[in-house]
Amino acid sequence: MATRDDSTDTWTDTWTRFLDDATPLPADPAAPVVRRSTPVVGDRAVRDDELPRLVGYAGDLRVVLTGGAGQVAGPAAYCRRHGLELSALDVTLRDLDDPAGNARRVVAAVDAAVAGGDLLEDTVVHVRVATLGDPTPSWLAAADVLAEAEMVLALPLGLPPGGDLDAWVDAALDRELAMSLVGGTPAQAVAALATAARLWGDPGDLARGRRWVRSWLTPEVEAALDHLAGLTP
């Protein structure tokens, strides 16, 4: 069983870089942003308008875009100019009438940033759905676009009435489309990981689920670490 001795290697590989740290930045603008020293935490998530607070930060960043596809180039270029380690982008599909077209615009913007030298080709791109009802044909078409571009489908936890996480996970697995989780509680995140493992073949094999569920973005990192430490994957 894992323990909370975060400085050691007691954590199992199942949880390596599972948590993306969305803890709010310190209220004091002069306070340093501290990188967590545990293998369970992967990227430090910040909004694109918070990047000036991170200049000098040594660690992987997941930049959450406050705009859509048109917002890709600016933050990518900013990170390159200031030596920030841009590990992942996080963008939301907000065009509910044409999510597939929205997804194609994101792919085009990312491709342009890579071609321009501002974005590394292996940068992970998390693409969030704006609402999580049942996956309609138009949303499934968007998933097709993301799968072809090898992006990551970011699914919010704490579903609204009518939301069907199983159906979304199943659709992603059908397309061999990687997923990530956003928000919710530790129990919900582990349950979603178990759903991916179950639909892939074995609900008890959380390591198998991690093959498809890249990470979980949470602002409650300490509570998440405590919860995960009590599990035996």
GROMACS .gro file of N, CA and C in nm, residues 19-132:
model
  342
   19LEU      N    1  -0.185   1.308  -1.108
   19LEU     CA    2  -0.245   1.435  -1.068
   19LEU      C    3  -0.181   1.552  -1.142
   20ASP      N    4  -0.264   1.634  -1.204
   20ASP     CA    5  -0.219   1.763  -1.253
   20ASP      C    6  -0.266   1.867  -1.152
   21ASP      N    7  -0.174   1.945  -1.103
   21ASP     CA    8  -0.194   2.032  -0.987
   21ASP      C    9  -0.255   2.166  -1.029
   22ALA      N   10  -0.385   2.183  -0.998
   22ALA     CA   11  -0.455   2.308  -1.030
   22ALA      C   12  -0.479   2.391  -0.904
   23THR      N   13  -0.396   2.371  -0.801
   23THR     CA   14  -0.408   2.453  -0.681
   23THR      C   15  -0.397   2.601  -0.717
   24PRO      N   16  -0.486   2.687  -0.664
   24PRO     CA   17  -0.474   2.830  -0.694
   24PRO      C   18  -0.337   2.885  -0.659
   25LEU      N   19  -0.290   2.978  -0.738
   25LEU     CA   20  -0.161   3.042  -0.709
   25LEU      C   21  -0.170   3.121  -0.579
   26PRO      N   22  -0.056   3.141  -0.510
   26PRO     CA   23  -0.058   3.219  -0.385
   26PRO      C   24  -0.121   3.357  -0.406
   27ALA      N   25  -0.193   3.403  -0.305
   27ALA     CA   26  -0.258   3.534  -0.315
   27ALA      C   27  -0.155   3.647  -0.329
   28ASP      N   28  -0.040   3.629  -0.268
   28ASP     CA   29   0.066   3.728  -0.276
   28ASP      C   30   0.140   3.711  -0.409
   29PRO      N   31   0.132   3.809  -0.500
   29PRO     CA   32   0.199   3.796  -0.629
   29PRO      C   33   0.349   3.775  -0.619
   30ALA      N   34   0.409   3.815  -0.506
   30ALA     CA   35   0.553   3.800  -0.491
   30ALA      C   36   0.591   3.662  -0.436
   31ALA      N   37   0.493   3.586  -0.393
   31ALA     CA   38   0.523   3.455  -0.335
   31ALA      C   39   0.563   3.357  -0.444
   32PRO      N   40   0.664   3.273  -0.418
   32PRO     CA   41   0.707   3.177  -0.521
   32PRO      C   42   0.602   3.067  -0.539
   33VAL      N   43   0.596   3.013  -0.660
   33VAL     CA   44   0.512   2.898  -0.688
   33VAL      C   45   0.598   2.774  -0.670
   34VAL      N   46   0.560   2.690  -0.575
   34VAL     CA   47   0.644   2.576  -0.537
   34VAL      C   48   0.605   2.453  -0.618
   35ARG      N   49   0.706   2.385  -0.666
   35ARG     CA   50   0.685   2.260  -0.739
   35ARG      C   51   0.675   2.145  -0.638
   36ARG      N   52   0.571   2.064  -0.648
   36ARG     CA   53   0.553   1.953  -0.555
   36ARG      C   54   0.650   1.840  -0.588
   37SER      N   55   0.715   1.788  -0.484
   37SER     CA   56   0.815   1.683  -0.504
   37SER      C   57   0.756   1.547  -0.473
   38THR      N   58   0.666   1.502  -0.557
   38THR     CA   59   0.610   1.368  -0.548
   38THR      C   60   0.589   1.316  -0.689
   39PRO      N   61   0.617   1.188  -0.712
   39PRO     CA   62   0.599   1.134  -0.847
   39PRO      C   63   0.455   1.129  -0.891
   40VAL      N   64   0.362   1.148  -0.799
   40VAL     CA   65   0.220   1.139  -0.834
   40VAL      C   66   0.174   1.264  -0.910
   41VAL      N   67   0.239   1.376  -0.885
   41VAL     CA   68   0.200   1.502  -0.949
   41VAL      C   69   0.279   1.521  -1.077
   42GLY      N   70   0.208   1.547  -1.185
   42GLY     CA   71   0.271   1.571  -1.314
   42GLY      C   72   0.283   1.720  -1.343
   43ASP      N   73   0.191   1.773  -1.421
   43ASP     CA   74   0.198   1.913  -1.463
   43ASP      C   75   0.141   2.006  -1.356
   44ARG      N   76   0.196   2.128  -1.352
   44ARG     CA   77   0.137   2.238  -1.275
   44ARG      C   78   0.046   2.313  -1.369
   45ALA      N   79  -0.083   2.318  -1.338
   45ALA     CA   80  -0.180   2.383  -1.427
   45ALA      C   81  -0.197   2.529  -1.389
   46VAL      N   82  -0.192   2.616  -1.491
   46VAL     CA   83  -0.217   2.759  -1.474
   46VAL      C   84  -0.295   2.810  -1.594
   47ARG      N   85  -0.373   2.915  -1.573
   47ARG     CA   86  -0.439   2.981  -1.685
   47ARG      C   87  -0.335   3.058  -1.766
   48ASP      N   88  -0.367   3.082  -1.891
   48ASP     CA   89  -0.271   3.154  -1.975
   48ASP      C   90  -0.243   3.294  -1.923
   49ASP      N   91  -0.343   3.358  -1.858
   49ASP     CA   92  -0.320   3.493  -1.807
   49ASP      C   93  -0.240   3.494  -1.677
   50GLU      N   94  -0.208   3.376  -1.624
   50GLU     CA   95  -0.125   3.367  -1.504
   50GLU      C   96   0.022   3.339  -1.536
   51LEU      N   97   0.055   3.322  -1.662
   51LEU     CA   98   0.191   3.284  -1.699
   51LEU      C   99   0.299   3.379  -1.648
   52PRO      N  100   0.275   3.511  -1.644
   52PRO     CA  101   0.380   3.598  -1.590
   52PRO      C  102   0.420   3.566  -1.446
   53ARG      N  103   0.329   3.504  -1.371
   53ARG     CA  104   0.361   3.463  -1.233
   53ARG      C  105   0.456   3.344  -1.231
   54LEU      N  106   0.467   3.273  -1.342
   54LEU     CA  107   0.545   3.149  -1.345
   54LEU      C  108   0.684   3.167  -1.406
   55VAL      N  109   0.719   3.287  -1.449
   55VAL     CA  110   0.852   3.307  -1.507
   55VAL      C  111   0.958   3.267  -1.404
   56GLY      N  112   1.046   3.177  -1.446
   56GLY     CA  113   1.147   3.124  -1.356
   56GLY      C  114   1.108   2.992  -1.293
   57TYR      N  115   0.984   2.948  -1.313
   57TYR     CA  116   0.939   2.821  -1.256
   57TYR      C  117   1.004   2.705  -1.332
   58ALA      N  118   1.058   2.610  -1.259
   58ALA     CA  119   1.124   2.495  -1.323
   58ALA      C  120   1.035   2.372  -1.304
   59GLY      N  121   0.961   2.339  -1.406
   59GLY     CA  122   0.872   2.224  -1.398
   59GLY      C  123   0.775   2.226  -1.515
   60ASP      N  124   0.711   2.113  -1.537
   60ASP     CA  125   0.617   2.101  -1.648
   60ASP      C  126   0.489   2.181  -1.620
   61LEU      N  127   0.444   2.253  -1.722
   61LEU     CA  128   0.324   2.335  -1.710
   61LEU      C  129   0.213   2.285  -1.803
   62ARG      N  130   0.093   2.285  -1.751
   62ARG     CA  131  -0.028   2.263  -1.832
   62ARG      C  132  -0.100   2.397  -1.837
   63VAL      N  133  -0.101   2.459  -1.953
   63VAL     CA  134  -0.158   2.593  -1.966
   63VAL      C  135  -0.303   2.581  -2.011
   64VAL      N  136  -0.392   2.631  -1.926
   64VAL     CA  137  -0.535   2.628  -1.953
   64VAL      C  138  -0.571   2.756  -2.028
   65LEU      N  139  -0.616   2.741  -2.151
   65LEU     CA  140  -0.644   2.857  -2.234
   65LEU      C  141  -0.778   2.920  -2.196
   66THR      N  142  -0.779   3.052  -2.184
   66THR     CA  143  -0.902   3.123  -2.151
   66THR      C  144  -0.985   3.150  -2.275
   67GLY      N  145  -0.928   3.128  -2.392
   67GLY     CA  146  -1.001   3.140  -2.518
   67GLY      C  147  -1.000   3.008  -2.591
   68GLY      N  148  -1.037   3.011  -2.718
   68GLY     CA  149  -1.043   2.889  -2.796
   68GLY      C  150  -0.918   2.867  -2.879
   69ALA      N  151  -0.937   2.815  -3.000
   69ALA     CA  152  -0.824   2.780  -3.086
   69ALA      C  153  -0.735   2.901  -3.114
   70GLY      N  154  -0.794   3.019  -3.123
   70GLY     CA  155  -0.716   3.138  -3.151
   70GLY      C  156  -0.622   3.178  -3.039
   71GLN      N  157  -0.634   3.113  -2.923
   71GLN     CA  158  -0.552   3.146  -2.808
   71GLN      C  159  -0.429   3.058  -2.798
   72VAL      N  160  -0.411   2.964  -2.891
   72VAL     CA  161  -0.300   2.869  -2.881
   72VAL      C  162  -0.165   2.939  -2.901
   73ALA      N  163  -0.155   3.020  -3.004
   73ALA     CA  164  -0.024   3.074  -3.045
   73ALA      C  165   0.041   3.161  -2.939
   74GLY      N  166  -0.035   3.252  -2.880
   74GLY     CA  167   0.023   3.349  -2.786
   74GLY      C  168   0.088   3.284  -2.665
   75PRO      N  169   0.016   3.203  -2.588
   75PRO     CA  170   0.078   3.139  -2.472
   75PRO      C  171   0.194   3.047  -2.508
   76ALA      N  172   0.182   2.977  -2.621
   76ALA     CA  173   0.292   2.890  -2.663
   76ALA      C  174   0.418   2.972  -2.689
   77ALA      N  175   0.403   3.084  -2.758
   77ALA     CA  176   0.517   3.171  -2.787
   77ALA      C  177   0.573   3.232  -2.658
   78TYR      N  178   0.485   3.269  -2.566
   78TYR     CA  179   0.529   3.327  -2.439
   78TYR      C  180   0.616   3.228  -2.362
   79CYS      N  181   0.570   3.103  -2.354
   79CYS     CA  182   0.648   3.001  -2.283
   79CYS      C  183   0.784   2.981  -2.348
   80ARG      N  184   0.788   2.978  -2.480
   80ARG     CA  185   0.916   2.959  -2.549
   80ARG      C  186   1.011   3.074  -2.518
   81ARG      N  187   0.960   3.197  -2.525
   81ARG     CA  188   1.046   3.314  -2.504
   81ARG      C  189   1.100   3.322  -2.361
   82HIS      N  190   1.022   3.272  -2.265
   82HIS     CA  191   1.062   3.287  -2.125
   82HIS      C  192   1.116   3.158  -2.065
   83GLY      N  193   1.141   3.058  -2.148
   83GLY     CA  194   1.203   2.936  -2.099
   83GLY      C  195   1.115   2.851  -2.010
   84LEU      N  196   0.983   2.863  -2.024
   84LEU     CA  197   0.891   2.782  -1.945
   84LEU      C  198   0.868   2.648  -2.013
   85GLU      N  199   0.858   2.542  -1.935
   85GLU     CA  200   0.844   2.407  -1.988
   85GLU      C  201   0.696   2.377  -2.013
   86LEU      N  202   0.651   2.405  -2.132
   86LEU     CA  203   0.511   2.383  -2.168
   86LEU      C  204   0.492   2.236  -2.203
   87SER      N  205   0.436   2.163  -2.108
   87SER     CA  206   0.415   2.020  -2.127
   87SER      C  207   0.281   1.991  -2.193
   88ALA      N  208   0.180   2.075  -2.163
   88ALA     CA  209   0.045   2.047  -2.213
   88ALA      C  210  -0.034   2.175  -2.230
   89LEU      N  211  -0.122   2.174  -2.327
   89LEU     CA  212  -0.223   2.278  -2.345
   89LEU      C  213  -0.359   2.220  -2.308
   90ASP      N  214  -0.449   2.308  -2.264
   90ASP     CA  215  -0.583   2.267  -2.222
   90ASP      C  216  -0.682   2.366  -2.282
   91VAL      N  217  -0.764   2.318  -2.375
   91VAL     CA  218  -0.857   2.406  -2.446
   91VAL      C  219  -0.995   2.343  -2.445
   92THR      N  220  -1.098   2.427  -2.438
   92THR     CA  221  -1.236   2.379  -2.432
   92THR      C  222  -1.305   2.400  -2.566
   93LEU      N  223  -1.377   2.297  -2.611
   93LEU     CA  224  -1.462   2.311  -2.730
   93LEU      C  225  -1.593   2.377  -2.687
   94ARG      N  226  -1.612   2.500  -2.729
   94ARG     CA  227  -1.730   2.576  -2.685
   94ARG      C  228  -1.837   2.588  -2.793
   95ASP      N  229  -1.805   2.546  -2.914
   95ASP     CA  230  -1.903   2.555  -3.023
   95ASP      C  231  -1.996   2.434  -3.016
   96LEU      N  232  -2.107   2.448  -2.947
   96LEU     CA  233  -2.198   2.336  -2.926
   96LEU      C  234  -2.271   2.298  -3.054
   97ASP      N  235  -2.277   2.388  -3.151
   97ASP     CA  236  -2.345   2.357  -3.277
   97ASP      C  237  -2.257   2.278  -3.372
   98ASP      N  238  -2.126   2.297  -3.362
   98ASP     CA  239  -2.033   2.229  -3.453
   98ASP      C  240  -1.905   2.192  -3.379
   99PRO      N  241  -1.913   2.098  -3.285
   99PRO     CA  242  -1.792   2.063  -3.209
   99PRO      C  243  -1.683   2.003  -3.296
  100ALA      N  244  -1.720   1.931  -3.401
  100ALA     CA  245  -1.617   1.873  -3.488
  100ALA      C  246  -1.540   1.983  -3.560
  101GLY      N  247  -1.611   2.085  -3.608
  101GLY     CA  248  -1.544   2.198  -3.671
  101GLY      C  249  -1.455   2.271  -3.572
  102ASN      N  250  -1.503   2.285  -3.449
  102ASN     CA  251  -1.424   2.347  -3.342
  102ASN      C  252  -1.297   2.266  -3.317
  103ALA      N  253  -1.311   2.133  -3.314
  103ALA     CA  254  -1.195   2.046  -3.293
  103ALA      C  255  -1.094   2.062  -3.407
  104ARG      N  256  -1.143   2.073  -3.529
  104ARG     CA  257  -1.052   2.091  -3.643
  104ARG      C  258  -0.977   2.223  -3.632
  105ARG      N  259  -1.044   2.327  -3.581
  105ARG     CA  260  -0.976   2.456  -3.564
  105ARG      C  261  -0.865   2.445  -3.459
  106VAL      N  262  -0.891   2.370  -3.353
  106VAL     CA  263  -0.788   2.349  -3.252
  106VAL      C  264  -0.669   2.274  -3.312
  107VAL      N  265  -0.696   2.169  -3.387
  107VAL     CA  266  -0.588   2.093  -3.451
  107VAL      C  267  -0.506   2.183  -3.543
  108ALA      N  268  -0.574   2.266  -3.622
  108ALA     CA  269  -0.503   2.355  -3.714
  108ALA      C  270  -0.416   2.455  -3.638
  109ALA      N  271  -0.469   2.509  -3.528
  109ALA     CA  272  -0.392   2.606  -3.449
  109ALA      C  273  -0.269   2.542  -3.386
  110VAL      N  274  -0.285   2.420  -3.336
  110VAL     CA  275  -0.171   2.349  -3.277
  110VAL      C  276  -0.067   2.317  -3.384
  111ASP      N  277  -0.113   2.271  -3.499
  111ASP     CA  278  -0.020   2.241  -3.609
  111ASP      C  279   0.058   2.365  -3.651
  112ALA      N  280  -0.010   2.479  -3.654
  112ALA     CA  281   0.057   2.604  -3.693
  112ALA      C  282   0.162   2.643  -3.589
  113ALA      N  283   0.130   2.625  -3.459
  113ALA     CA  284   0.226   2.659  -3.354
  113ALA      C  285   0.347   2.567  -3.358
  114VAL      N  286   0.325   2.440  -3.391
  114VAL     CA  287   0.437   2.347  -3.405
  114VAL      C  288   0.524   2.387  -3.525
  115ALA      N  289   0.458   2.416  -3.637
  115ALA     CA  290   0.532   2.455  -3.758
  115ALA      C  291   0.610   2.583  -3.736
  116GLY      N  292   0.557   2.673  -3.653
  116GLY     CA  293   0.624   2.800  -3.627
  116GLY      C  294   0.734   2.791  -3.522
  117GLY      N  295   0.750   2.673  -3.462
  117GLY     CA  296   0.857   2.655  -3.365
  117GLY      C  297   0.823   2.696  -3.223
  118ASP      N  298   0.696   2.735  -3.197
  118ASP     CA  299   0.660   2.777  -3.063
  118ASP      C  300   0.610   2.662  -2.976
  119LEU      N  301   0.579   2.550  -3.037
  119LEU     CA  302   0.521   2.437  -2.965
  119LEU      C  303   0.594   2.309  -3.007
  120LEU      N  304   0.633   2.229  -2.908
  120LEU     CA  305   0.696   2.102  -2.940
  120LEU      C  306   0.592   2.004  -2.993
  121GLU      N  307   0.636   1.917  -3.080
  121GLU     CA  308   0.543   1.823  -3.144
  121GLU      C  309   0.481   1.727  -3.043
  122ASP      N  310   0.552   1.698  -2.933
  122ASP     CA  311   0.498   1.603  -2.836
  122ASP      C  312   0.421   1.669  -2.722
  123THR      N  313   0.388   1.798  -2.736
  123THR     CA  314   0.307   1.865  -2.635
  123THR      C  315   0.169   1.799  -2.628
  124VAL      N  316   0.127   1.762  -2.508
  124VAL     CA  317  -0.005   1.701  -2.489
  124VAL      C  318  -0.112   1.809  -2.501
  125VAL      N  319  -0.216   1.781  -2.576
  125VAL     CA  320  -0.326   1.877  -2.592
  125VAL      C  321  -0.453   1.814  -2.536
  126HIS      N  322  -0.497   1.866  -2.420
  126HIS     CA  323  -0.622   1.822  -2.359
  126HIS      C  324  -0.735   1.906  -2.417
  127VAL      N  325  -0.835   1.840  -2.472
  127VAL     CA  326  -0.947   1.912  -2.532
  127VAL      C  327  -1.072   1.878  -2.453
  128ARG      N  328  -1.125   1.978  -2.384
  128ARG     CA  329  -1.241   1.956  -2.297
  128ARG      C  330  -1.372   1.970  -2.375
  129VAL      N  331  -1.468   1.888  -2.337
  129VAL     CA  332  -1.603   1.908  -2.387
  129VAL      C  333  -1.669   2.011  -2.295
  130ALA      N  334  -1.747   2.101  -2.354
  130ALA     CA  335  -1.805   2.209  -2.275
  130ALA      C  336  -1.918   2.161  -2.185
  131THR      N  337  -1.986   2.057  -2.225
  131THR     CA  338  -2.094   2.000  -2.146
  131THR      C  339  -2.093   1.850  -2.168
  132LEU      N  340  -2.133   1.777  -2.066
  132LEU     CA  341  -2.121   1.632  -2.075
  132LEU      C  342  -2.258   1.565  -2.065
   0.00000   0.00000   0.00000
